[in-house]
PDB file of C-alpha atoms in Angstrom:
ATOM      1  CA  MET A   1      17.544  -6.127  19.664  1.00 93.00           C
ATOM      2  CA  LYS A   2      19.447  -5.311  22.872  1.00 97.00           C
ATOM      3  CA  VAL A   3      22.946  -3.827  22.615  1.00 98.00           C
ATOM      4  CA  ALA A   4      25.382  -3.388  25.512  1.00 98.00           C
ATOM      5  CA  ILE A   5      28.417  -1.089  25.308  1.00 97.00           C
ATOM      6  CA  THR A   6      31.435  -1.050  27.610  1.00 97.00           C
ATOM      7  CA  GLY A   7      33.419   2.140  28.043  1.00 94.00           C
ATOM      8  CA  ALA A   8      30.258   4.101  27.256  1.00 94.00           C
ATOM      9  CA  SER A   9      31.612   7.282  28.863  1.00 91.00           C
ATOM     10  CA  GLY A  10      34.712   7.369  26.625  1.00 91.00           C
ATOM     11  CA  VAL A  11      35.151   9.126  23.300  1.00 94.00           C
ATOM     12  CA  LEU A  12      34.258   6.094  21.166  1.00 96.00           C
ATOM     13  CA  GLY A  13      31.914   4.388  23.627  1.00 95.00           C
ATOM     14  CA  SER A  14      29.791   7.494  24.152  1.00 94.00           C
ATOM     15  CA  ALA A  15      29.428   7.954  20.387  1.00 97.00           C
ATOM     16  CA  VAL A  16      28.433   4.282  19.994  1.00 98.00           C
ATOM     17  CA  TYR A  17      25.945   4.576  22.860  1.00 97.00           C
ATOM     18  CA  GLU A  18      24.338   7.682  21.332  1.00 96.00           C
ATOM     19  CA  ALA A  19      24.183   6.142  17.846  1.00 98.00           C
ATOM     20  CA  PHE A  20      22.339   3.042  19.035  1.00 98.00           C
ATOM     21  CA  LYS A  21      20.061   5.103  21.263  1.00 97.00           C
ATOM     22  CA  ASN A  22      19.212   7.427  18.358  1.00 97.00           C
ATOM     23  CA  ALA A  23      18.486   4.378  16.191  1.00 97.00           C
ATOM     24  CA  ASN A  24      15.898   3.245  18.788  1.00 96.00           C
ATOM     25  CA  PHE A  25      17.778   0.160  19.970  1.00 97.00           C
ATOM     26  CA  ASP A  26      17.362  -1.187  23.477  1.00 97.00           C
ATOM     27  CA  VAL A  27      20.809  -0.069  24.633  1.00 97.00           C
ATOM     28  CA  VAL A  28      22.704  -0.370  27.922  1.00 96.00           C
ATOM     29  CA  GLY A  29      25.911   1.566  28.513  1.00 96.00           C
ATOM     30  CA  PHE A  30      28.539   0.524  31.065  1.00 96.00           C
ATOM     31  CA  ALA A  31      31.151   2.793  32.595  1.00 93.00           C
ATOM     32  CA  HIS A  32      33.504   2.539  35.548  1.00 84.00           C
ATOM     33  CA  SER A  33      34.859   5.858  36.769  1.00 74.00           C
ATOM     34  CA  ARG A  34      32.696   8.299  34.800  1.00 70.00           C
ATOM     35  CA  THR A  35      29.140   7.121  35.051  1.00 68.00           C
ATOM     36  CA  GLY A  36      26.555   9.601  33.874  1.00 68.00           C
ATOM     37  CA  PRO A  37      22.850   9.699  33.025  1.00 71.00           C
ATOM     38  CA  GLY A  38      21.668   6.365  31.639  1.00 79.00           C
ATOM     39  CA  LEU A  39      24.992   4.579  32.263  1.00 92.00           C
ATOM     40  CA  GLU A  40      25.418   1.616  34.592  1.00 93.00           C
ATOM     41  CA  LYS A  41      28.551   1.287  36.731  1.00 94.00           C
ATOM     42  CA  LEU A  42      30.507  -1.897  36.021  1.00 95.00           C
ATOM     43  CA  ASP A  43      33.998  -3.022  37.033  1.00 94.00           C
ATOM     44  CA  LEU A  44      35.136  -5.123  34.085  1.00 95.00           C
ATOM     45  CA  THR A  45      37.999  -6.588  36.139  1.00 94.00           C
ATOM     46  CA  ASP A  46      35.464  -8.299  38.453  1.00 95.00           C
ATOM     47  CA  PRO A  47      34.599 -11.520  36.565  1.00 96.00           C
ATOM     48  CA  GLN A  48      31.750 -12.518  38.874  1.00 97.00           C
ATOM     49  CA  GLY A  49      30.167  -9.070  38.697  1.00 96.00           C
ATOM     50  CA  VAL A  50      30.503  -8.981  34.910  1.00 97.00           C
ATOM     51  CA  GLU A  51      28.855 -12.386  34.504  1.00 97.00           C
ATOM     52  CA  GLN A  52      26.008 -11.503  36.872  1.00 97.00           C
ATOM     53  CA  THR A  53      25.373  -8.213  35.067  1.00 97.00           C
ATOM     54  CA  LEU A  54      25.427  -9.678  31.548  1.00 98.00           C
ATOM     55  CA  SER A  55      23.286 -12.646  32.654  1.00 97.00           C
ATOM     56  CA  ARG A  56      20.721 -10.119  33.880  1.00 97.00           C
ATOM     57  CA  ILE A  57      20.869  -7.892  30.805  1.00 96.00           C
ATOM     58  CA  ARG A  58      21.114 -10.627  28.149  1.00 97.00           C
ATOM     59  CA  PRO A  59      22.351  -8.491  25.231  1.00 97.00           C
ATOM     60  CA  ASN A  60      22.264  -9.648  21.625  1.00 97.00           C
ATOM     61  CA  TRP A  61      25.398  -7.636  20.847  1.00 98.00           C
ATOM     62  CA  LEU A  62      28.131  -6.460  23.214  1.00 98.00           C
ATOM     63  CA  ILE A  63      30.437  -3.763  21.832  1.00 98.00           C
ATOM     64  CA  HIS A  64      33.588  -3.660  23.926  1.00 97.00           C
ATOM     65  CA  CYS A  65      35.037  -0.144  23.716  1.00 96.00           C
ATOM     66  CA  ALA A  66      36.616  -0.009  27.176  1.00 92.00           C
ATOM     67  CA  ALA A  67      40.428  -0.157  27.136  1.00 85.00           C
ATOM     68  CA  GLU A  68      43.590   1.410  28.395  1.00 75.00           C
ATOM     69  CA  ARG A  69      44.105   3.336  25.163  1.00 75.00           C
ATOM     70  CA  ARG A  70      47.074   5.538  26.179  1.00 74.00           C
ATOM     71  CA  PRO A  71      50.424   3.944  25.197  1.00 71.00           C
ATOM     72  CA  ASP A  72      52.397   6.015  27.714  1.00 75.00           C
ATOM     73  CA  VAL A  73      50.094   4.994  30.581  1.00 76.00           C
ATOM     74  CA  ALA A  74      50.199   1.345  29.512  1.00 73.00           C
ATOM     75  CA  GLU A  75      54.016   1.393  29.712  1.00 79.00           C
ATOM     76  CA  LYS A  76      53.824   2.634  33.313  1.00 81.00           C
ATOM     77  CA  ASP A  77      51.192   0.079  34.384  1.00 81.00           C
ATOM     78  CA  PRO A  78      51.770  -3.064  32.299  1.00 80.00           C
ATOM     79  CA  GLU A  79      49.760  -5.320  34.602  1.00 86.00           C
ATOM     80  CA  GLY A  80      46.742  -3.008  34.547  1.00 82.00           C
ATOM     81  CA  ALA A  81      46.919  -2.636  30.772  1.00 86.00           C
ATOM     82  CA  GLN A  82      47.204  -6.393  30.280  1.00 88.00           C
ATOM     83  CA  ARG A  83      44.272  -7.015  32.604  1.00 89.00           C
ATOM     84  CA  LEU A  84      41.944  -4.554  30.863  1.00 88.00           C
ATOM     85  CA  ASN A  85      43.122  -4.976  27.268  1.00 93.00           C
ATOM     86  CA  ALA A  86      43.674  -8.752  27.171  1.00 92.00           C
ATOM     87  CA  GLU A  87      42.142 -10.614  30.122  1.00 95.00           C
ATOM     88  CA  VAL A  88      38.799  -8.771  30.103  1.00 96.00           C
ATOM     89  CA  PRO A  89      38.158  -9.421  26.367  1.00 96.00           C
ATOM     90  CA  GLY A  90      38.875 -13.123  26.970  1.00 97.00           C
ATOM     91  CA  LEU A  91      36.259 -13.182  29.735  1.00 97.00           C
ATOM     92  CA  LEU A  92      33.725 -11.375  27.524  1.00 98.00           C
ATOM     93  CA  ALA A  93      34.331 -13.950  24.768  1.00 98.00           C
ATOM     94  CA  GLU A  94      33.761 -16.816  27.223  1.00 97.00           C
ATOM     95  CA  LEU A  95      30.502 -15.170  28.291  1.00 98.00           C
ATOM     96  CA  SER A  96      29.590 -14.607  24.626  1.00 97.00           C
ATOM     97  CA  LYS A  97      29.677 -18.374  24.184  1.00 96.00           C
ATOM     98  CA  LYS A  98      27.683 -18.993  27.362  1.00 96.00           C
ATOM     99  CA  LEU A  99      25.089 -16.214  27.013  1.00 97.00           C
ATOM    100  CA  LYS A 100      24.793 -16.306  23.198  1.00 97.00           C
ATOM    101  CA  TYR A 101      25.624 -12.706  22.287  1.00 97.00           C
ATOM    102  CA  ARG A 102      27.890 -11.350  19.545  1.00 97.00           C
ATOM    103  CA  LEU A 103      31.028  -9.668  20.910  1.00 98.00           C
ATOM    104  CA  VAL A 104      32.610  -6.818  18.950  1.00 98.00           C
ATOM    105  CA  TYR A 105      36.097  -6.197  20.332  1.00 98.00           C
ATOM    106  CA  ILE A 106      37.502  -2.789  19.385  1.00 97.00           C
ATOM    107  CA  SER A 107      41.199  -3.184  18.649  1.00 97.00           C
ATOM    108  CA  THR A 108      43.887  -0.951  17.171  1.00 96.00           C
ATOM    109  CA  ASP A 109      46.215  -0.416  14.222  1.00 97.00           C
ATOM    110  CA  TYR A 110      49.053  -0.521  16.782  1.00 95.00           C
ATOM    111  CA  VAL A 111      48.996  -4.336  16.652  1.00 97.00           C
ATOM    112  CA  PHE A 112      51.204  -3.764  13.563  1.00 97.00           C
ATOM    113  CA  ASP A 113      54.813  -2.539  13.439  1.00 96.00           C
ATOM    114  CA  GLY A 114      54.241   0.123  10.783  1.00 96.00           C
ATOM    115  CA  THR A 115      56.956  -1.089   8.392  1.00 96.00           C
ATOM    116  CA  SER A 116      54.853  -2.417   5.475  1.00 97.00           C
ATOM    117  CA  PRO A 117      51.446  -0.757   5.119  1.00 97.00           C
ATOM    118  CA  PRO A 118      48.693  -1.094   4.179  1.00 97.00           C
ATOM    119  CA  TYR A 119      47.738  -3.913   6.533  1.00 98.00           C
ATOM    120  CA  THR A 120      44.942  -6.350   5.736  1.00 98.00           C
ATOM    121  CA  PRO A 121      42.928  -8.177   8.419  1.00 98.00           C
ATOM    122  CA  SER A 122      45.088 -11.260   7.795  1.00 97.00           C
ATOM    123  CA  SER A 123      48.450  -9.435   7.967  1.00 98.00           C
ATOM    124  CA  ALA A 124      50.833 -10.716  10.620  1.00 97.00           C
ATOM    125  CA  THR A 125      50.766  -8.655  13.803  1.00 97.00           C
ATOM    126  CA  ASN A 126      53.987  -7.376  15.360  1.00 97.00           C
ATOM    127  CA  PRO A 127      53.283  -4.710  17.995  1.00 94.00           C
ATOM    128  CA  LEU A 128      56.174  -2.486  19.008  1.00 92.00           C
ATOM    129  CA  GLN A 129      55.029  -1.335  22.443  1.00 89.00           C
ATOM    130  CA  LEU A 130      53.161  -2.657  25.448  1.00 89.00           C
ATOM    131  CA  TYR A 131      49.850  -1.054  24.467  1.00 90.00           C
ATOM    132  CA  GLY A 132      49.886  -2.766  21.069  1.00 92.00           C
ATOM    133  CA  LYS A 133      50.967  -6.062  22.626  1.00 94.00           C
ATOM    134  CA  SER A 134      48.139  -5.971  25.174  1.00 94.00           C
ATOM    135  CA  LYS A 135      45.572  -5.288  22.426  1.00 95.00           C
ATOM    136  CA  ARG A 136      47.074  -8.062  20.279  1.00 97.00           C
ATOM    137  CA  ASP A 137      46.804 -10.399  23.254  1.00 96.00           C
ATOM    138  CA  GLY A 138      43.157  -9.346  23.576  1.00 97.00           C
ATOM    139  CA  GLU A 139      42.602 -10.331  19.955  1.00 97.00           C
ATOM    140  CA  LEU A 140      44.194 -13.732  20.543  1.00 97.00           C
ATOM    141  CA  ALA A 141      42.099 -14.196  23.677  1.00 97.00           C
ATOM    142  CA  VAL A 142      38.744 -13.602  21.952  1.00 97.00           C
ATOM    143  CA  LEU A 143      39.686 -15.634  18.875  1.00 97.00           C
ATOM    144  CA  GLY A 144      40.834 -18.482  21.120  1.00 96.00           C
ATOM    145  CA  VAL A 145      37.387 -19.161  22.583  1.00 96.00           C
ATOM    146  CA  ASP A 146      35.859 -21.951  20.481  1.00 95.00           C
ATOM    147  CA  GLY A 147      32.184 -21.421  19.831  1.00 93.00           C
ATOM    148  CA  ALA A 148      32.161 -17.718  20.729  1.00 96.00           C
ATOM    149  CA  ASP A 149      30.590 -15.292  18.245  1.00 96.00           C
ATOM    150  CA  VAL A 150      33.287 -12.608  18.092  1.00 97.00           C
ATOM    151  CA  VAL A 151      34.305  -9.875  15.663  1.00 98.00           C
ATOM    152  CA  ILE A 152      37.465  -7.797  16.034  1.00 98.00           C
ATOM    153  CA  LEU A 153      37.167  -4.258  14.675  1.00 98.00           C
ATOM    154  CA  ARG A 154      40.555  -2.582  14.314  1.00 98.00           C
ATOM    155  CA  VAL A 155      40.545   1.213  14.192  1.00 98.00           C
ATOM    156  CA  PRO A 156      43.308   3.867  14.107  1.00 97.00           C
ATOM    157  CA  VAL A 157      43.684   7.038  16.199  1.00 96.00           C
ATOM    158  CA  LEU A 158      40.271   8.546  16.987  1.00 96.00           C
ATOM    159  CA  TYR A 159      38.747  12.006  17.183  1.00 97.00           C
ATOM    160  CA  GLY A 160      35.283  13.472  17.580  1.00 97.00           C
ATOM    161  CA  PRO A 161      32.994  14.922  20.235  1.00 94.00           C
ATOM    162  CA  ALA A 162      34.659  14.533  23.648  1.00 88.00           C
ATOM    163  CA  PRO A 163      33.992  15.733  27.198  1.00 80.00           C
ATOM    164  CA  GLN A 164      37.603  16.971  27.334  1.00 84.00           C
ATOM    165  CA  ASN A 165      40.168  17.462  24.571  1.00 89.00           C
ATOM    166  CA  SER A 166      42.580  15.308  26.609  1.00 88.00           C
ATOM    167  CA  ASP A 167      40.280  12.319  26.014  1.00 87.00           C
ATOM    168  CA  SER A 168      41.579  12.077  22.419  1.00 93.00           C
ATOM    169  CA  ALA A 169      45.155  12.139  21.101  1.00 93.00           C
ATOM    170  CA  ILE A 170      43.817  14.259  18.219  1.00 96.00           C
ATOM    171  CA  ASN A 171      41.478  16.624  20.066  1.00 96.00           C
ATOM    172  CA  ILE A 172      44.207  17.538  22.544  1.00 96.00           C
ATOM    173  CA  LEU A 173      46.229  19.064  19.701  1.00 97.00           C
ATOM    174  CA  LEU A 174      43.623  21.849  19.648  1.00 97.00           C
ATOM    175  CA  ASP A 175      44.926  22.899  23.066  1.00 96.00           C
ATOM    176  CA  VAL A 176      48.481  22.987  21.703  1.00 97.00           C
ATOM    177  CA  VAL A 177      47.479  25.187  18.762  1.00 97.00           C
ATOM    178  CA  GLN A 178      45.436  27.512  20.977  1.00 96.00           C
ATOM    179  CA  ASP A 179      48.233  27.896  23.542  1.00 96.00           C
ATOM    180  CA  GLN A 180      49.598  31.274  22.487  1.00 92.00           C
ATOM    181  CA  SER A 181      51.420  31.838  25.800  1.00 95.00           C
ATOM    182  CA  GLY A 182      54.876  31.658  24.272  1.00 93.00           C
ATOM    183  CA  LYS A 183      55.498  28.029  25.196  1.00 96.00           C
ATOM    184  CA  THR A 184      56.958  25.925  22.374  1.00 96.00           C
ATOM    185  CA  TYR A 185      56.048  22.345  21.497  1.00 97.00           C
ATOM    186  CA  LYS A 186      58.040  19.714  19.623  1.00 95.00           C
ATOM    187  CA  MET A 187      55.458  17.863  17.537  1.00 96.00           C
ATOM    188  CA  ASP A 188      55.776  14.466  15.872  1.00 95.00           C
ATOM    189  CA  HIS A 189      56.333  14.811  12.132  1.00 96.00           C
ATOM    190  CA  TYR A 190      57.617  11.223  11.804  1.00 95.00           C
ATOM    191  CA  ALA A 191      54.639   8.852  12.145  1.00 95.00           C
ATOM    192  CA  THR A 192      51.768   8.912   9.670  1.00 97.00           C
ATOM    193  CA  ARG A 193      48.317   8.513  11.197  1.00 97.00           C
ATOM    194  CA  TYR A 194      44.822   8.174   9.767  1.00 98.00           C
ATOM    195  CA  PRO A 195      42.539   9.994  12.228  1.00 98.00           C
ATOM    196  CA  THR A 196      39.045   8.535  12.134  1.00 98.00           C
ATOM    197  CA  ASN A 197      35.832  10.000  13.497  1.00 98.00           C
ATOM    198  CA  VAL A 198      34.119   8.126  16.332  1.00 98.00           C
ATOM    199  CA  VAL A 199      30.676   9.213  15.100  1.00 98.00           C
ATOM    200  CA  ASP A 200      31.384   7.514  11.752  1.00 98.00           C
ATOM    201  CA  ILE A 201      32.458   4.294  13.487  1.00 98.00           C
ATOM    202  CA  ALA A 202      29.378   4.372  15.723  1.00 98.00           C
ATOM    203  CA  LYS A 203      26.986   4.779  12.805  1.00 98.00           C
ATOM    204  CA  PHE A 204      28.783   2.008  10.917  1.00 98.00           C
ATOM    205  CA  LEU A 205      28.315  -0.345  13.880  1.00 98.00           C
ATOM    206  CA  VAL A 206      24.589   0.422  13.919  1.00 97.00           C
ATOM    207  CA  ARG A 207      24.387  -0.432  10.229  1.00 97.00           C
ATOM    208  CA  LEU A 208      26.530  -3.541  10.752  1.00 97.00           C
ATOM    209  CA  THR A 209      23.927  -5.044  13.107  1.00 95.00           C
ATOM    210  CA  GLY A 210      21.480  -5.080  10.198  1.00 92.00           C
ATOM    211  CA  LEU A 211      23.710  -7.205   7.964  1.00 92.00           C
ATOM    212  CA  LYS A 212      22.088 -10.603   7.504  1.00 87.00           C
ATOM    213  CA  LYS A 213      25.151 -12.711   6.745  1.00 87.00           C
ATOM    214  CA  PRO A 214      28.123 -14.117   8.668  1.00 90.00           C
ATOM    215  CA  LEU A 215      30.886 -11.665   9.528  1.00 95.00           C
ATOM    216  CA  PRO A 216      34.619 -12.376   9.205  1.00 96.00           C
ATOM    217  CA  PRO A 217      36.530 -12.569  12.496  1.00 97.00           C
ATOM    218  CA  ILE A 218      38.540  -9.386  11.834  1.00 98.00           C
ATOM    219  CA  LEU A 219      37.407  -6.136  10.191  1.00 98.00           C
ATOM    220  CA  HIS A 220      39.244  -2.872   9.567  1.00 98.00           C
ATOM    221  CA  TYR A 221      37.650   0.576   9.729  1.00 98.00           C
ATOM    222  CA  SER A 222      39.731   3.641   8.917  1.00 98.00           C
ATOM    223  CA  SER A 223      39.755   6.967   7.168  1.00 98.00           C
ATOM    224  CA  ASP A 224      42.239   7.154   4.286  1.00 96.00           C
ATOM    225  CA  GLU A 225      43.569  10.680   4.925  1.00 98.00           C
ATOM    226  CA  PRO A 226      47.223  10.623   6.094  1.00 98.00           C
ATOM    227  CA  PHE A 227      48.539  13.162   8.623  1.00 98.00           C
ATOM    228  CA  THR A 228      51.434  13.511  10.996  1.00 98.00           C
ATOM    229  CA  LYS A 229      50.576  15.140  14.327  1.00 97.00           C
ATOM    230  CA  TYR A 230      52.388  18.252  13.129  1.00 98.00           C
ATOM    231  CA  GLU A 231      50.221  18.370   9.998  1.00 98.00           C
ATOM    232  CA  ILE A 232      47.115  18.021  12.155  1.00 98.00           C
ATOM    233  CA  CYS A 233      48.293  21.047  14.165  1.00 98.00           C
ATOM    234  CA  LEU A 234      48.729  23.009  10.922  1.00 98.00           C
ATOM    235  CA  THR A 235      45.179  22.060   9.913  1.00 98.00           C
ATOM    236  CA  PHE A 236      43.789  23.266  13.251  1.00 97.00           C
ATOM    237  CA  ALA A 237      45.804  26.503  13.008  1.00 97.00           C
ATOM    238  CA  LYS A 238      44.393  27.119   9.527  1.00 97.00           C
ATOM    239  CA  ILE A 239      40.797  26.528  10.640  1.00 97.00           C
ATOM    240  CA  LEU A 240      41.190  28.719  13.745  1.00 96.00           C
ATOM    241  CA  GLY A 241      43.233  31.415  12.012  1.00 96.00           C
ATOM    242  CA  LEU A 242      46.007  31.128  14.612  1.00 96.00           C
ATOM    243  CA  PRO A 243      49.808  31.333  14.256  1.00 96.00           C
ATOM    244  CA  HIS A 244      51.713  28.090  14.691  1.00 96.00           C
ATOM    245  CA  ALA A 245      55.363  29.134  14.968  1.00 96.00           C
ATOM    246  CA  HIS A 246      55.381  27.782  18.552  1.00 97.00           C
ATOM    247  CA  ILE A 247      54.901  24.244  17.196  1.00 98.00           C
ATOM    248  CA  ILE A 248      58.194  22.752  15.991  1.00 97.00           C
ATOM    249  CA  PRO A 249      58.106  19.727  13.635  1.00 97.00           C
ATOM    250  CA  ASP A 250      60.132  16.720  14.827  1.00 94.00           C
ATOM    251  CA  ALA A 251      60.840  14.290  11.983  1.00 93.00           C
ATOM    252  CA  GLU A 252      62.907  11.888  14.102  1.00 89.00           C
ATOM    253  CA  PRO A 253      61.501   8.681  15.642  1.00 82.00           C
ATOM    254  CA  PRO A 254      60.915   8.938  19.406  1.00 73.00           C
ATOM    255  CA  THR A 255      64.027   7.969  21.377  1.00 66.00           C
ATOM    256  CA  GLY A 256      65.475   8.353  24.843  1.00 56.00           C
ATOM    257  CA  ALA A 257      64.302   7.601  28.353  1.00 48.00           C
ATOM    258  CA  GLY A 258      60.542   7.542  28.709  1.00 53.00           C
ATOM    259  CA  ALA A 259      59.883   7.567  24.950  1.00 58.00           C
ATOM    260  CA  THR A 260      57.183   5.105  23.918  1.00 68.00           C
ATOM    261  CA  THR A 261      57.960   3.429  20.585  1.00 78.00           C
ATOM    262  CA  ARG A 262      55.320   4.147  17.983  1.00 83.00           C
ATOM    263  CA  PRO A 263      55.020   2.566  14.537  1.00 93.00           C
ATOM    264  CA  ARG A 264      55.660   4.785  11.512  1.00 95.00           C
ATOM    265  CA  ASP A 265      52.654   3.915   9.326  1.00 97.00           C
ATOM    266  CA  CYS A 266      49.936   1.388  10.254  1.00 97.00           C
ATOM    267  CA  HIS A 267      47.501   2.210   7.467  1.00 98.00           C
ATOM    268  CA  LEU A 268      44.598  -0.244   7.670  1.00 98.00           C
ATOM    269  CA  TYR A 269      43.376  -1.779   4.406  1.00 98.00           C
ATOM    270  CA  THR A 270      39.569  -1.628   4.476  1.00 98.00           C
ATOM    271  CA  LYS A 271      38.446  -3.290   1.229  1.00 97.00           C
ATOM    272  CA  GLU A 272      37.176  -6.430   3.009  1.00 96.00           C
ATOM    273  CA  THR A 273      34.996  -4.235   5.201  1.00 97.00           C
ATOM    274  CA  GLU A 274      33.738  -2.240   2.216  1.00 96.00           C
ATOM    275  CA  ASP A 275      32.934  -5.483   0.363  1.00 95.00           C
ATOM    276  CA  LEU A 276      30.629  -6.697   3.156  1.00 95.00           C
ATOM    277  CA  GLY A 277      27.788  -4.732   1.615  1.00 93.00           C
ATOM    278  CA  VAL A 278      26.897  -2.747   4.730  1.00 94.00           C
ATOM    279  CA  GLU A 279      24.380  -0.074   3.751  1.00 91.00           C
ATOM    280  CA  GLY A 280      26.193   3.204   3.150  1.00 92.00           C
ATOM    281  CA  GLY A 281      29.637   1.587   3.231  1.00 94.00           C
ATOM    282  CA  LEU A 282      32.254   3.095   5.539  1.00 96.00           C
ATOM    283  CA  ASP A 283      31.059   6.699   5.014  1.00 96.00           C
ATOM    284  CA  THR A 284      34.077   8.372   6.658  1.00 97.00           C
ATOM    285  CA  SER A 285      34.197  12.115   7.319  1.00 97.00           C
ATOM    286  CA  LEU A 286      36.799  14.417   5.771  1.00 98.00           C
ATOM    287  CA  PHE A 287      39.018  15.636   8.596  1.00 98.00           C
ATOM    288  CA  GLU A 288      39.338  19.339   7.787  1.00 98.00           C
ATOM    289  CA  GLU A 289      35.707  19.624   6.710  1.00 97.00           C
ATOM    290  CA  TRP A 290      34.387  18.023   9.916  1.00 97.00           C
ATOM    291  CA  TRP A 291      36.560  20.156  12.172  1.00 97.00           C
ATOM    292  CA  THR A 292      35.748  23.348  10.265  1.00 97.00           C
ATOM    293  CA  GLU A 293      32.047  22.769  10.864  1.00 95.00           C
ATOM    294  CA  ARG A 294      32.604  21.677  14.466  1.00 94.00           C
ATOM    295  CA  LEU A 295      34.790  24.627  15.441  1.00 93.00           C
ATOM    296  CA  SER A 296      32.706  27.238  13.602  1.00 86.00           C
ATOM    297  CA  SER A 297      29.534  26.043  15.355  1.00 72.00           C
ATOM    298  CA  SER A 298      31.276  26.098  18.769  1.00 66.00           C
ATOM    299  CA  ARG A 299      32.238  29.770  18.253  1.00 61.00           C
ATOM    300  CA  GLN A 300      28.690  30.885  17.446  1.00 46.00           C
TER     301      GLN A 300
END
């Protein structure tokens, strides 16, 4: 089986690429700005180039991890975010129909407004900010292609191995905790998040390819451990044995000029995914346990 992965240099895409490679799949990784060993450069906003490349590769599965994933950046470049997060998935779904591959579109819990969790795959979407709207539009685009074999996999905020801590909204909090220069940080203690490990998602996707039955159009994958960003900082401080008085909890919703609206609690209900019968189930890591092992090994 041949598997192609977009965004294969990103935090999730690189984990997915490694998981399929380690499972001895015939795997092709695409990247745009950060191509590395084994990755092929591809501009997803060039429809002709995308079609030519996928016609040459002929994947059985295409896992679409590439996205503008930063809400603040999406607000500043709405056209770019819409192009990458909505128009590109629509093109990939059209090509899925034409080239006969299964498209897995990675979406987000931010398609919901955070007012009535937990959210099932069939819950009504109501994104609060441009990032969530562009990802919701991507969902509508792939589901709107009759005859395309598409699966939407919604995930929450992600963490895991990353080239730079700034590549993940969770990993970057390590830098905040380790900044003992005297600078203070106001840290969100309003929104509840469910940080989920990219390695877990990647391994689940490998196992999902072995399932010999039809898949529903929308699946949810999420850890069940709730944290605010402030609580994540406290966890990192505990693991690292560092003081955290420079991190000030902020229990108010983001307001004011330049503040990107974020939902309060978009907990994803995962029972439908668990009931699929994928070998090993979701198998999500425990946050503090994973980071304790990760950070202790990095200090050795």
